[in-house]
Structure formats: structure tokens, C-alpha cells
Short mmCIF file of C-alpha atoms in Angstrom, two decimals:
data_model
loop_
_atom_site.label_atom_id
_atom_site.label_comp_id
_atom_site.label_asym_id
_atom_site.label_seq_id
_atom_site.Cartn_x
_atom_site.Cartn_y
_atom_site.Cartn_z
CA UNK A 1 9.83 -40.44 -22.99
CA UNK A 2 8.77 -36.89 -22.34
CA UNK A 3 9.20 -34.21 -25.05
CA UNK A 4 11.30 -31.50 -24.46
CA UNK A 5 8.94 -29.16 -24.06
CA UNK A 6 7.63 -31.49 -21.34
CA UNK A 7 11.05 -31.48 -19.92
CA UNK A 8 11.58 -27.69 -19.72
CA UNK A 9 8.15 -27.08 -18.25
CA UNK A 10 9.32 -29.72 -15.37
CA UNK A 11 12.42 -28.26 -14.69
CA UNK A 12 10.75 -25.04 -14.40
CA UNK A 13 8.34 -25.94 -12.38
CA UNK A 14 10.95 -27.57 -10.01
CA UNK A 15 13.06 -24.61 -10.07
CA UNK A 16 10.15 -22.41 -8.97
CA UNK A 17 9.20 -24.82 -6.45
CA UNK A 18 12.56 -24.76 -5.01
CA UNK A 19 12.86 -20.75 -5.29
CA UNK A 20 9.53 -20.26 -3.35
CA UNK A 21 10.94 -22.92 -0.34
CA UNK A 22 13.86 -20.73 -0.06
CA UNK A 23 12.08 -17.49 -0.54
CA UNK A 24 9.76 -18.29 2.45
CA UNK A 25 12.38 -19.69 4.94
CA UNK A 26 14.29 -15.87 4.41
CA UNK A 27 10.87 -14.55 4.67
CA UNK A 28 10.17 -16.36 8.01
CA UNK A 29 13.45 -15.88 9.40
CA UNK A 30 13.08 -11.94 8.90
CA UNK A 31 9.74 -12.01 10.38
CA UNK A 32 7.80 -10.50 7.42
CA UNK A 33 5.30 -13.37 6.74
CA UNK A 34 2.08 -13.35 8.64
CA UNK A 35 1.57 -16.08 10.77
CA UNK A 36 -1.67 -16.74 8.87
CA UNK A 37 0.55 -17.34 5.74
CA UNK A 38 2.93 -19.70 8.00
CA UNK A 39 0.24 -22.05 8.79
CA UNK A 40 -1.44 -22.54 5.56
CA UNK A 41 0.96 -22.11 2.32
CA UNK A 42 4.99 -21.54 2.15
CA UNK A 43 4.33 -19.23 -1.37
CA UNK A 44 3.32 -15.65 0.41
CA UNK A 45 2.48 -12.69 -1.84
CA UNK A 46 1.90 -9.26 -0.75
CA UNK A 47 -1.18 -8.74 1.93
CA UNK A 48 -0.75 -12.26 2.99
CA UNK A 49 -2.48 -14.19 0.46
CA UNK A 50 -0.85 -16.67 -1.84
CA UNK A 51 1.55 -15.33 -4.38
CA UNK A 52 0.00 -15.28 -8.01
CA UNK A 53 2.02 -13.04 -9.37
CA UNK A 54 5.35 -13.55 -10.80
CA UNK A 55 6.55 -9.68 -11.03
CA UNK A 56 5.76 -8.59 -6.99
CA UNK A 57 9.57 -7.16 -6.79
CA UNK A 58 12.52 -8.51 -4.28
CA UNK A 59 11.63 -5.63 -1.81
CA UNK A 60 9.33 -2.81 -1.56
CA UNK A 61 8.19 -0.13 0.51
CA UNK A 62 4.70 -0.78 0.88
CA UNK A 63 3.66 -1.69 4.50
CA UNK A 64 1.81 -4.97 2.59
CA UNK A 65 5.05 -6.10 0.77
CA UNK A 66 6.85 -9.46 1.78
CA UNK A 67 10.98 -9.27 2.26
CA UNK A 68 12.58 -12.29 0.41
CA UNK A 69 16.08 -11.50 0.72
CA UNK A 70 18.63 -10.39 3.37
CA UNK A 71 21.93 -8.59 3.53
CA UNK A 72 22.51 -11.42 5.99
CA UNK A 73 22.95 -13.94 3.20
CA UNK A 74 25.80 -11.85 1.91
CA UNK A 75 27.54 -11.35 4.82
CA UNK A 76 27.66 -14.55 6.48
CA UNK A 77 28.49 -14.69 10.12
CA UNK A 78 30.03 -10.70 9.86
CA UNK A 79 25.77 -9.90 10.09
CA UNK A 80 25.60 -11.34 13.17
CA UNK A 81 28.95 -11.12 15.57
CA UNK A 82 27.39 -11.40 18.69
CA UNK A 83 25.48 -14.13 18.04
CA UNK A 84 22.68 -12.47 19.51
CA UNK A 85 20.19 -12.75 16.57
CA UNK A 86 20.77 -16.43 15.98
CA UNK A 87 19.92 -16.47 19.79
CA UNK A 88 16.80 -14.77 20.01
CA UNK A 89 15.91 -16.68 16.76
CA UNK A 90 16.39 -19.55 18.32
CA UNK A 91 13.60 -18.86 21.13
CA UNK A 92 11.40 -17.26 17.98
CA UNK A 93 12.18 -13.86 18.78
CA UNK A 94 13.11 -11.85 15.15
CA UNK A 95 14.54 -8.33 14.85
CA UNK A 96 14.46 -7.22 11.00
CA UNK A 97 15.42 -3.94 9.75
CA UNK A 98 14.69 -2.26 5.78
CA UNK A 99 16.63 0.99 5.25
CA UNK A 100 15.23 3.00 2.49
CA UNK A 101 16.37 6.35 0.87
CA UNK A 102 14.90 8.08 -2.08
CA UNK A 103 16.35 10.81 -3.97
CA UNK A 104 13.27 12.76 -5.99
CA UNK A 105 13.15 15.89 -8.17
CA UNK A 106 10.64 18.21 -10.04
CA UNK A 107 12.75 18.83 -13.20
CA UNK A 108 9.54 20.65 -14.84
CA UNK A 109 5.71 21.62 -13.98
CA UNK A 110 4.35 21.49 -10.13
CA UNK A 111 5.00 24.74 -8.06
CA UNK A 112 8.53 24.79 -8.07
CA UNK A 113 11.57 22.98 -9.34
CA UNK A 114 13.60 21.38 -6.57
CA UNK A 115 14.93 18.04 -5.16
CA UNK A 116 14.28 16.60 -1.84
CA UNK A 117 15.98 13.36 0.11
CA UNK A 118 13.96 11.43 1.80
CA UNK A 119 14.67 8.26 4.31
CA UNK A 120 13.15 5.89 6.28
CA UNK A 121 14.03 2.96 8.55
CA UNK A 122 11.50 0.57 9.51
CA UNK A 123 11.96 -1.41 12.55
CA UNK A 124 10.18 -4.74 13.63
CA UNK A 125 10.38 -7.48 16.18
CA UNK A 126 8.76 -10.56 15.21
CA UNK A 127 7.71 -12.86 18.14
CA UNK A 128 6.21 -16.65 17.60
CA UNK A 129 4.85 -16.95 21.01
CA UNK A 130 4.59 -20.66 20.68
CA UNK A 131 8.20 -20.76 21.03
CA UNK A 132 9.00 -17.85 23.07
CA UNK A 133 6.39 -18.47 25.73
CA UNK A 134 4.50 -21.67 24.70
CA UNK A 135 1.35 -19.83 23.75
CA UNK A 136 -0.23 -22.26 21.03
CA UNK A 137 -0.94 -20.35 17.80
CA UNK A 138 -0.13 -17.27 19.05
CA UNK A 139 1.96 -14.51 16.95
CA UNK A 140 3.58 -11.03 18.47
CA UNK A 141 4.41 -7.79 16.42
CA UNK A 142 5.57 -4.41 16.92
CA UNK A 143 6.82 -2.39 14.09
CA UNK A 144 7.92 1.63 13.90
CA UNK A 145 9.34 3.82 11.77
CA UNK A 146 12.11 6.31 11.89
CA UNK A 147 11.52 9.28 8.82
CA UNK A 148 13.78 11.47 7.87
CA UNK A 149 13.97 14.06 5.39
CA UNK A 150 11.60 16.18 3.03
CA UNK A 151 8.79 14.77 0.91
CA UNK A 152 8.64 16.28 -2.90
CA UNK A 153 4.37 15.97 -3.13
CA UNK A 154 4.24 18.42 0.36
CA UNK A 155 7.23 20.97 -0.73
CA UNK A 156 6.76 21.07 -5.07
CA UNK A 157 4.29 18.93 -6.42
CA UNK A 158 1.25 19.28 -4.59
CA UNK A 159 -0.38 16.45 -5.77
CA UNK A 160 -2.97 14.28 -4.34
CA UNK A 161 -0.82 10.94 -5.31
CA UNK A 162 2.05 11.24 -3.15
CA UNK A 163 4.92 10.43 -5.18
CA UNK A 164 6.53 8.95 -2.72
CA UNK A 165 5.34 5.97 -0.14
CA UNK A 166 7.82 6.92 2.63
CA UNK A 167 6.52 10.39 2.18
CA UNK A 168 5.87 11.16 6.03
CA UNK A 169 6.65 14.48 8.17
CA UNK A 170 9.98 13.50 9.84
CA UNK A 171 9.33 11.43 13.16
CA UNK A 172 10.22 8.51 15.03
CA UNK A 173 6.49 7.13 15.16
CA UNK A 174 4.97 3.70 16.34
CA UNK A 175 3.12 1.88 13.08
CA UNK A 176 1.79 -1.48 14.63
CA UNK A 177 1.86 -3.50 17.66
CA UNK A 178 -0.38 -6.23 17.74
CA UNK A 179 -1.21 -10.07 19.06
CA UNK A 180 -2.70 -12.11 16.56
CA UNK A 181 -4.36 -15.92 17.69
CA UNK A 182 -4.94 -19.02 15.50
CA UNK A 183 -8.08 -21.03 15.68
CA UNK A 184 -9.56 -23.70 14.16
CA UNK A 185 -6.45 -25.93 12.83
CA UNK A 186 -5.14 -22.24 11.52
CA UNK A 187 -8.09 -21.25 9.21
CA UNK A 188 -9.08 -18.77 11.37
CA UNK A 189 -6.78 -16.00 12.42
CA UNK A 190 -7.76 -12.83 14.86
CA UNK A 191 -5.60 -9.95 15.31
CA UNK A 192 -6.02 -7.39 18.36
CA UNK A 193 -3.94 -4.48 18.84
CA UNK A 194 -2.50 -1.47 16.63
CA UNK A 195 -3.27 -2.30 13.01
CA UNK A 196 -2.87 -0.87 9.43
CA UNK A 197 -5.39 -1.49 7.08
CA UNK A 198 -3.03 -0.85 3.91
CA UNK A 199 -0.71 -3.92 5.35
CA UNK A 200 -3.34 -6.25 3.99
CA UNK A 201 -6.49 -4.77 2.39
CA UNK A 202 -6.97 -3.20 -1.05
CA UNK A 203 -3.40 -4.71 -2.04
CA UNK A 204 -1.85 -5.50 -5.11
CA UNK A 205 0.89 -7.98 -5.53
CA UNK A 206 2.65 -6.55 -8.79
CA UNK A 207 1.70 -3.06 -7.46
CA UNK A 208 4.48 -3.43 -4.88
CA UNK A 209 6.34 -2.63 -7.82
CA UNK A 210 6.40 1.05 -7.70
CA UNK A 211 7.49 4.05 -6.27
CA UNK A 212 3.76 6.09 -5.93
CA UNK A 213 2.12 5.81 -2.58
CA UNK A 214 -1.05 5.35 -4.79
CA UNK A 215 -0.41 1.85 -5.64
CA UNK A 216 -0.34 0.47 -2.45
CA UNK A 217 -2.97 2.83 0.00
CA UNK A 218 -5.47 4.28 -3.07
CA UNK A 219 -5.93 7.99 -3.40
CA UNK A 220 -9.38 7.90 -3.10
CA UNK A 221 -9.19 6.21 0.59
CA UNK A 222 -6.10 8.39 1.73
CA UNK A 223 -8.15 11.35 0.92
CA UNK A 224 -11.99 10.81 1.58
CA UNK A 225 -11.33 9.25 4.94
CA UNK A 226 -10.39 11.19 8.09
CA UNK A 227 -6.79 12.00 8.52
CA UNK A 228 -6.35 9.44 5.79
CA UNK A 229 -7.54 6.27 7.33
CA UNK A 230 -5.60 3.20 9.22
CA UNK A 231 -2.52 3.73 6.63
CA UNK A 232 1.17 4.71 6.47
CA UNK A 233 2.41 6.56 8.46
CA UNK A 234 -0.49 5.17 11.19
CA UNK A 235 -2.10 2.36 12.47
CA UNK A 236 -5.22 2.05 14.77
CA UNK A 237 -6.82 0.62 17.62
CA UNK A 238 -8.35 -2.48 15.40
CA UNK A 239 -9.37 -6.25 15.48
CA UNK A 240 -9.25 -8.06 12.44
CA UNK A 241 -10.23 -11.45 11.19
CA UNK A 242 -9.05 -13.68 8.41
CA UNK A 243 -10.88 -17.14 7.88
CA UNK A 244 -9.11 -19.72 5.16
CA UNK A 245 -11.82 -22.31 4.51
CA UNK A 246 -9.07 -23.27 1.74
CA UNK A 247 -5.85 -22.19 1.40
CA UNK A 248 -6.89 -20.46 -1.98
CA UNK A 249 -9.65 -18.35 -0.30
CA UNK A 250 -9.76 -15.82 2.25
CA UNK A 251 -11.98 -13.56 3.97
CA UNK A 252 -11.22 -11.35 6.18
CA UNK A 253 -12.89 -7.90 7.75
CA UNK A 254 -11.01 -5.30 9.97
CA UNK A 255 -13.06 -2.99 12.41
CA UNK A 256 -10.93 -0.23 13.14
CA UNK A 257 -10.87 3.72 14.89
CA UNK A 258 -12.13 6.12 12.11
CA UNK A 259 -9.51 8.17 12.80
CA UNK A 260 -6.05 7.54 13.41
CA UNK A 261 -5.02 11.56 14.42
CA UNK A 262 -8.52 12.61 15.83
CA UNK A 263 -10.64 15.68 14.07
CA UNK A 264 -9.00 19.05 13.30
CA UNK A 265 -9.67 21.57 16.77
CA UNK A 266 -9.14 25.26 16.73
CA UNK A 267 -6.96 24.39 19.49
CA UNK A 268 -4.45 21.74 17.68
CA UNK A 269 -2.53 21.31 14.43
CA UNK A 270 -4.45 21.17 11.01
CA UNK A 271 -2.30 18.31 10.21
CA UNK A 272 -3.27 14.55 11.26
CA UNK A 273 0.38 13.88 10.86
CA UNK A 274 1.16 16.90 13.87
CA UNK A 275 -1.79 15.86 15.81
CA UNK A 276 -0.52 12.20 16.20
CA UNK A 277 3.16 12.75 16.07
CA UNK A 278 4.59 9.21 17.57
CA UNK A 279 1.58 7.01 16.12
CA UNK A 280 0.93 6.55 20.15
CA UNK A 281 -2.62 8.38 20.33
CA UNK A 282 -4.54 5.09 20.72
CA UNK A 283 -8.03 6.30 19.91
CA UNK A 284 -10.96 4.62 20.95
CA UNK A 285 -13.97 7.18 20.63
CA UNK A 286 -14.02 7.85 17.29
CA UNK A 287 -16.76 6.53 14.65
CA UNK A 288 -15.66 3.08 13.45
CA UNK A 289 -14.15 2.51 9.77
CA UNK A 290 -15.38 -0.96 9.04
CA UNK A 291 -13.59 -2.65 5.93
CA UNK A 292 -14.37 -6.13 4.57
CA UNK A 293 -12.62 -8.12 1.17
CA UNK A 294 -12.61 -11.86 -0.01
CA UNK A 295 -10.00 -12.58 -2.00
CA UNK A 296 -9.74 -15.92 -4.52
CA UNK A 297 -6.40 -17.08 -6.07
CA UNK A 298 -6.75 -19.98 -8.83
CA UNK A 299 -3.80 -21.45 -10.54
CA UNK A 300 -1.32 -21.73 -8.00
CA UNK A 301 -1.47 -25.61 -6.77
CA UNK A 302 1.52 -27.95 -7.28
CA UNK A 303 0.74 -30.23 -10.12
CA UNK A 304 2.62 -32.51 -11.97
CA UNK A 305 3.63 -31.76 -15.71
CA UNK A 306 2.24 -33.31 -18.22
CA UNK A 307 3.31 -31.49 -21.27
CA UNK A 308 -0.14 -28.89 -21.44
CA UNK A 309 -0.18 -25.68 -21.27
CA UNK A 310 -1.03 -24.53 -17.73
CA UNK A 311 -3.16 -22.05 -16.45
CA UNK A 312 -1.27 -18.89 -15.35
CA UNK A 313 -2.26 -17.78 -11.64
CA UNK A 314 -4.28 -15.07 -10.82
CA UNK A 315 -6.29 -12.95 -7.49
CA UNK A 316 -9.44 -11.91 -7.55
CA UNK A 317 -10.37 -9.73 -4.74
CA UNK A 318 -13.48 -7.57 -3.67
CA UNK A 319 -14.22 -5.52 -0.69
CA UNK A 320 -15.87 -2.67 0.47
CA UNK A 321 -15.55 0.08 3.43
CA UNK A 322 -18.18 1.52 5.48
CA UNK A 323 -17.08 4.78 7.87
CA UNK A 324 -19.45 5.20 10.58
CA UNK A 325 -18.82 9.17 11.14
CA UNK A 326 -20.35 12.10 9.81
CA UNK A 327 -18.93 13.69 6.35
CA UNK A 328 -19.54 17.23 4.70
CA UNK A 329 -20.90 18.13 1.65
CA UNK A 330 -18.35 20.07 -0.58
CA UNK A 331 -21.12 22.07 -2.17
CA UNK A 332 -24.36 23.06 -0.29
CA UNK A 333 -24.99 23.94 3.07
CA UNK A 334 -27.51 22.92 5.84
CA UNK A 335 -29.88 24.85 3.91
CA UNK A 336 -29.23 23.85 0.63
CA UNK A 337 -27.92 26.68 -0.95
CA UNK A 338 -24.30 26.43 -2.41
CA UNK A 339 -21.43 27.29 -0.04
CA UNK A 340 -20.43 30.06 -2.59
CA UNK A 341 -23.21 31.60 -2.30
CA UNK A 342 -22.79 34.95 -0.82
CA UNK A 343 -25.95 34.42 1.60
CA UNK A 344 -25.35 30.68 2.78
CA UNK A 345 -25.58 29.82 6.29
CA UNK A 346 -21.26 28.46 6.02
CA UNK A 347 -22.52 25.54 7.81
CA UNK A 348 -22.11 22.32 5.29
CA UNK A 349 -24.99 19.95 4.62
CA UNK A 350 -23.68 16.44 6.92
CA UNK A 351 -23.74 13.07 5.69
CA UNK A 352 -24.41 10.04 7.79
CA UNK A 353 -21.43 7.28 7.21
CA UNK A 354 -19.19 6.48 3.85
CA UNK A 355 -18.59 4.13 1.35
CA UNK A 356 -16.12 2.40 -0.44
CA UNK A 357 -16.11 -0.22 -3.30
CA UNK A 358 -13.53 -2.24 -4.80
CA UNK A 359 -12.26 -5.02 -6.84
CA UNK A 360 -8.92 -6.12 -8.10
CA UNK A 361 -7.58 -8.59 -10.47
CA UNK A 362 -3.56 -9.43 -10.12
CA UNK A 363 -2.53 -11.41 -12.99
CA UNK A 364 0.42 -13.47 -14.06
CA UNK A 365 0.24 -13.07 -17.95
CA UNK A 366 3.30 -14.76 -18.71
CA UNK A 367 6.08 -17.13 -17.84
CA UNK A 368 9.77 -17.59 -19.86
CA UNK A 369 9.48 -21.11 -20.94
CA UNK A 370 13.04 -21.62 -19.23
CA UNK A 371 12.41 -20.35 -15.75
CA UNK A 372 9.14 -20.40 -14.13
CA UNK A 373 9.93 -17.47 -12.10
CA UNK A 374 10.79 -14.81 -14.72
CA UNK A 375 8.07 -13.30 -16.43
CA UNK A 376 5.00 -10.58 -16.55
CA UNK A 377 2.20 -10.02 -14.40
CA UNK A 378 -0.94 -6.92 -14.74
CA UNK A 379 -3.24 -5.36 -11.94
CA UNK A 380 -5.97 -3.48 -12.15
CA UNK A 381 -8.05 -1.69 -9.64
CA UNK A 382 -11.30 -0.09 -9.59
CA UNK A 383 -12.62 1.87 -6.39
CA UNK A 384 -15.73 3.99 -5.83
CA UNK A 385 -17.59 6.03 -3.15
CA UNK A 386 -20.24 8.16 -3.07
CA UNK A 387 -20.31 11.37 -4.72
CA UNK A 388 -22.11 13.79 -2.76
CA UNK A 389 -19.51 13.70 0.31
CA UNK A 390 -16.41 13.15 -1.01
CA UNK A 391 -13.61 14.77 -3.27
CA UNK A 392 -13.13 11.43 -5.25
CA UNK A 393 -15.79 9.60 -6.43
CA UNK A 394 -13.99 7.59 -8.83
CA UNK A 395 -10.31 5.97 -8.59
CA UNK A 396 -8.66 3.38 -11.49
CA UNK A 397 -5.24 2.26 -11.85
CA UNK A 398 -3.46 -0.43 -13.78
CA UNK A 399 -0.08 -1.51 -14.55
CA UNK A 400 2.29 -4.76 -15.47
CA UNK A 401 5.85 -5.48 -14.24
CA UNK A 402 8.56 -7.73 -15.60
CA UNK A 403 11.01 -9.88 -14.23
CA UNK A 404 13.70 -10.25 -15.37
CA UNK A 405 13.46 -8.45 -18.98
CA UNK A 406 17.13 -8.12 -18.88
CA UNK A 407 19.60 -11.56 -19.77
CA UNK A 408 21.65 -11.85 -16.82
CA UNK A 409 19.32 -10.23 -14.16
CA UNK A 410 16.67 -12.64 -13.51
CA UNK A 411 15.80 -11.00 -9.92
CA UNK A 412 15.51 -7.45 -11.52
CA UNK A 413 11.92 -6.16 -12.32
CA UNK A 414 10.41 -3.60 -14.69
CA UNK A 415 7.26 -1.82 -15.08
CA UNK A 416 4.55 0.81 -16.32
CA UNK A 417 1.53 1.87 -14.14
CA UNK A 418 -1.40 4.49 -14.36
CA UNK A 419 -3.86 5.58 -11.95
CA UNK A 420 -6.57 8.11 -12.66
CA UNK A 421 -8.95 9.99 -9.58
CA UNK A 422 -12.04 11.47 -10.84
CA UNK A 423 -12.85 14.37 -8.90
CA UNK A 424 -16.13 14.34 -7.29
CA UNK A 425 -19.51 16.10 -9.14
CA UNK A 426 -19.86 18.26 -5.31
CA UNK A 427 -16.27 19.70 -5.74
CA UNK A 428 -16.68 20.27 -9.42
CA UNK A 429 -19.86 21.83 -8.82
CA UNK A 430 -18.30 24.07 -5.94
CA UNK A 431 -15.58 25.45 -8.08
CA UNK A 432 -18.37 26.24 -10.93
CA UNK A 433 -21.03 27.63 -8.20
CA UNK A 434 -17.53 29.79 -7.54
CA UNK A 435 -16.69 31.03 -10.70
CA UNK A 436 -20.28 32.56 -11.13
CA UNK A 437 -20.97 34.03 -7.54
CA UNK A 438 -17.73 35.77 -8.28
CA UNK A 439 -17.04 36.20 -11.47
CA UNK A 440 -13.23 35.62 -11.23
CA UNK A 441 -11.79 32.92 -13.58
CA UNK A 442 -9.99 30.10 -12.21
CA UNK A 443 -9.25 26.42 -12.76
CA UNK A 444 -11.91 23.88 -12.15
CA UNK A 445 -10.96 20.66 -10.83
CA UNK A 446 -12.07 17.39 -12.63
CA UNK A 447 -9.11 15.50 -12.90
CA UNK A 448 -5.70 13.87 -11.05
CA UNK A 449 -3.20 11.41 -13.44
CA UNK A 450 -0.09 9.69 -13.08
CA UNK A 451 2.02 7.32 -14.89
CA UNK A 452 4.90 5.88 -13.38
CA UNK A 453 8.02 3.65 -14.92
CA UNK A 454 10.51 2.26 -12.57
CA UNK A 455 13.10 -0.43 -12.73
CA UNK A 456 14.43 -2.10 -9.61
CA UNK A 457 18.08 -3.76 -10.13
CA UNK A 458 19.18 -6.38 -7.47
CA UNK A 459 22.59 -5.68 -6.67
CA UNK A 460 23.22 -8.42 -4.22
CA UNK A 461 20.63 -10.21 -1.88
CA UNK A 462 19.35 -6.84 0.76
CA UNK A 463 20.39 -4.41 -1.97
CA UNK A 464 18.18 -2.73 -4.45
CA UNK A 465 18.39 0.47 -6.80
CA UNK A 466 15.47 1.63 -8.47
CA UNK A 467 15.05 4.27 -10.88
CA UNK A 468 12.00 6.15 -10.90
CA UNK A 469 9.92 8.55 -13.65
CA UNK A 470 6.76 9.91 -12.95
CA UNK A 471 4.79 12.31 -14.77
CA UNK A 472 1.40 13.76 -12.66
CA UNK A 473 -1.43 15.23 -14.83
CA UNK A 474 -3.40 17.66 -13.17
CA UNK A 475 -1.63 17.57 -9.92
CA UNK A 476 -3.97 18.21 -7.08
CA UNK A 477 -6.88 17.68 -9.17
CA UNK A 478 -6.16 20.71 -11.23
CA UNK A 479 -5.84 23.01 -8.26
CA UNK A 480 -4.78 26.86 -8.80
CA UNK A 481 -0.73 27.67 -8.07
CA UNK A 482 -0.76 29.06 -4.90
CA UNK A 483 2.98 30.47 -6.12
CA UNK A 484 0.96 32.01 -9.17
CA UNK A 485 -0.18 35.64 -8.90
CA UNK A 486 -2.84 35.08 -11.66
CA UNK A 487 -3.97 32.04 -9.92
CA UNK A 488 -3.17 29.97 -13.05
CA UNK A 489 -3.73 26.00 -12.62
CA UNK A 490 -0.98 24.08 -11.23
CA UNK A 491 1.14 22.52 -14.42
CA UNK A 492 1.75 18.78 -14.79
CA UNK A 493 4.81 17.84 -12.89
CA UNK A 494 7.56 15.37 -14.25
CA UNK A 495 9.52 13.74 -11.14
CA UNK A 496 12.59 11.30 -11.32
CA UNK A 497 14.85 9.97 -8.78
CA UNK A 498 16.34 6.82 -7.32
CA UNK A 499 15.44 4.65 -4.42
CA UNK A 500 18.07 2.81 -2.85
CA UNK A 501 17.10 -0.25 -0.52
CA UNK A 502 19.24 -2.53 2.10
CA UNK A 503 17.04 -4.92 4.06
CA UNK A 504 18.99 -7.04 7.30
#
């Protein structure tokens, strides 16, 4: 006869297994689950690896996120009145939509007090080419965005860690367009086409809860790489291979065109989003960007409950990237003088290539004894790049999320996260040189840090609201305020707002 604690554990594991199967079935019907995940395991987390974060939210604006609910479950037949969606689904073609709207306001600090409304409609078409055309092991995806409104970082905060992951210039743009082929009985998957790196690389499952963009594609990558790298709102021509020797261990590598928008020239726009307005540049001639990572998910196997305390699941990820282009020094010219020196040549020293190394730990730290689907998960992520050619040389973030914090709201998720981006020695040195040469007092860049607190409330399947509060230390790394006649630094900013999502 089992003990009461063993019986509770057995029931919790049974509920969690049933919930996992239901969540996977819904996600698959919506076309959000990558084909490699379908072949290997049903409990899929953000980025396509096994889910190890109990606090992964129901829905997220991060491109790597996996949606597990849809308003179709509430509307029933009214969600598909013509039967077209079911007709296509029966033939392996799935249409899905995710509408997200942010209302955000700068209540103090930044460059001015204002509020903005920002919206994004994510439109996806996924096709199982085996069912659709008899092409065994192949899948196809096309994904596009309709972006509207104004971003608060661009208009008021001027921070490096953009306050909303939705923020981009208003446009209708192609994001991804690729075909993926499974090989070796599903252990190897090769993807070819226009691909975004932030859908699979540098992903923390717990961090998808948070609204600030840095908890997806981190500030250090978005700042240091040309045009921000192949990440939202850009995809880039690429080939990606992912190998799974076991369901718990994955190796993946991606080779991308290294500048999704192309370099800024005298005859084109300085803003990369204006240089590639529709996401259809399909550039192939830029120096390449190579990124690779290995991820190991532990304690995710289904095991018989015998009453003992089971270790909680987690994922450890190690990775790195190399860009094959040339990068300018932020401090010295081609003859070794400071760029702030009046006798400088004005031509920055050029470095060959650029690199980044990163590590991520995503760990469930607690599960409620009477419901294994509720509890807390934490993440820690660290990224480093050379300090002689980059604005940011060290990036750290960490956070914790709790699913089912309030009684009766088992699907809600609350969380707090922090990030830190250190300004590199070359950029700090240039500021110091400028002050010494000009004799004019000015702020010196040091770091930018962020604290975010948020709560995602699930009102119905596929419908959420999410209040959010952020505090930004040293926006822009401690740069002068362009609206301040005395050149004082931008003050620390407080940002608050609300997000609403609808998934179909």
C-alpha cells in the first residue's frame, strides 16, 4: 500500500503527463512545434528542446516560444465556420495567428514622458509535406509580421535593451521562409531558407515570460552584430543542422548571411529596418555569421513514482558564434591614435572577425506537491565578446518565474528578471579620451541594467493579459540626453504597461 505522499506524487505525475499530451496536441494543431521536436518528444519547450521549465508561460512574443492554447478551443465550431481550417489541417497545412498589443508608458526618466501603443500580428503557415505531397520527413514554414504603432525605446527611453520585444518600425515583413528535412530516422534535421537565429539559439524557456527584448535575443548580440544579427524583425538566408543522438541531448549549428539588411552607405538609410523594409532582401554576399550550441536536458524522462523525492528537470546550454566580417575599433584609428585626438586619421582600426561565447542554465527549482504542473523555474545566462571591437563585452541576465502562484489561477505565470550589459573598455576609453581632449565634462558610458516584473493572467484558452513594470538603469549605457541643453545623462527610466494577446 503506497504512502499518502507517494499517492500525491503519482497523481501529480499523471496530471502532468496528461497536460503535456494535451498541450502538445494543441501546439501541433497550431503549427508551432518544430518538426524535429515532433519526431523526438511530445513535451516541447521554447526553442524546440524538451521542456524543463515548469514556469514557461502560456504564450509569449518571443520568436522561440511555443504556444500551447488557442481561442479555437473556446469558440468551437464558430472558430472555423467554413470548415477551411479543418480541410487544410486534414491535408497537413496549418494556418495560425497570434495577435499581441502593448500599451507602455515612460512614467519617469528617459528623454521624455510619453506613452505608446504597439501591435503585432504574427501569421504562420506550416505544412507537413509528407501528408501534403508525399515528401517523407519534410516540413515547410512561412511566417510574416504586420507591425503597427510606435516603440517606447525609440521614442522615449533610448535604452539598448528594448522595452518591448515587439518593437520595430511599422511594416508588413517576411520573417521566416524555410524547408526542413529529417534524416537518420529523425535524429538529424536540416533546415534551409530564410531563418531567424533567435527561434532556436540563445533561448531560455523561463525567460520567454518577460516582455523586454533582451530576455530573448540578448542586448550584446543585438548591439554588436551587423543590423542586430539574424533576429527579430529579421531573418536571413541560412542553413541550420540539428542532431539529436538522444531526446535529451542536442547539437545544432547555423550558418547565416551575416548582415540581414546590408551595410549602411551614403546612399541608403542608416536604420537597418529601413534598408530591409519588407524582409525580402535575401542577401547572400555578406560575410557569414556562424553560431553553434549544445544543450542537455536532464531529469525529463517519465519515471515510475516510488515515493522518493525526484530531482527537478533543467537544461544546460553552451554555445558560441563567429562573424567573418571586419569590425571597427571604438577607440583607436588605423595608426594607433585615439579617435578623439585632433590629429587622428579618422579611419578606425579594423579587426578581422567577431566572436561571442555563452552559457545558459534553465532549472525548475520547485513543483507544488499536489500539482506537478505548477511551481517555480529560474534561469541564468552569460555572454561575452571581445572588448576591443564591440560596444558591449559582457552580458548577464537571470530571473525566476512561478506558474500557479495565486490559488485558482493555475495557468497564470509571475516573474522577476534582471539584466546587466557592460560597456566595453574601448568605448569607455574613447569617452575618457574625448573628455581629456575637449576639456568638456560629459557622461561616461559604463553599463546598462534592467529590472522587470510581470504577471501573465490567462483569461481563457488563447487569451491573456500581462501587466508589466520595468526600471532601466543608465539608459544607453549612460549616454547624454539629446534633449538636455547641458548634456547631462539620460535619467534612469521607469516603464509600466499592459500586454494583451490572442492566439488562434
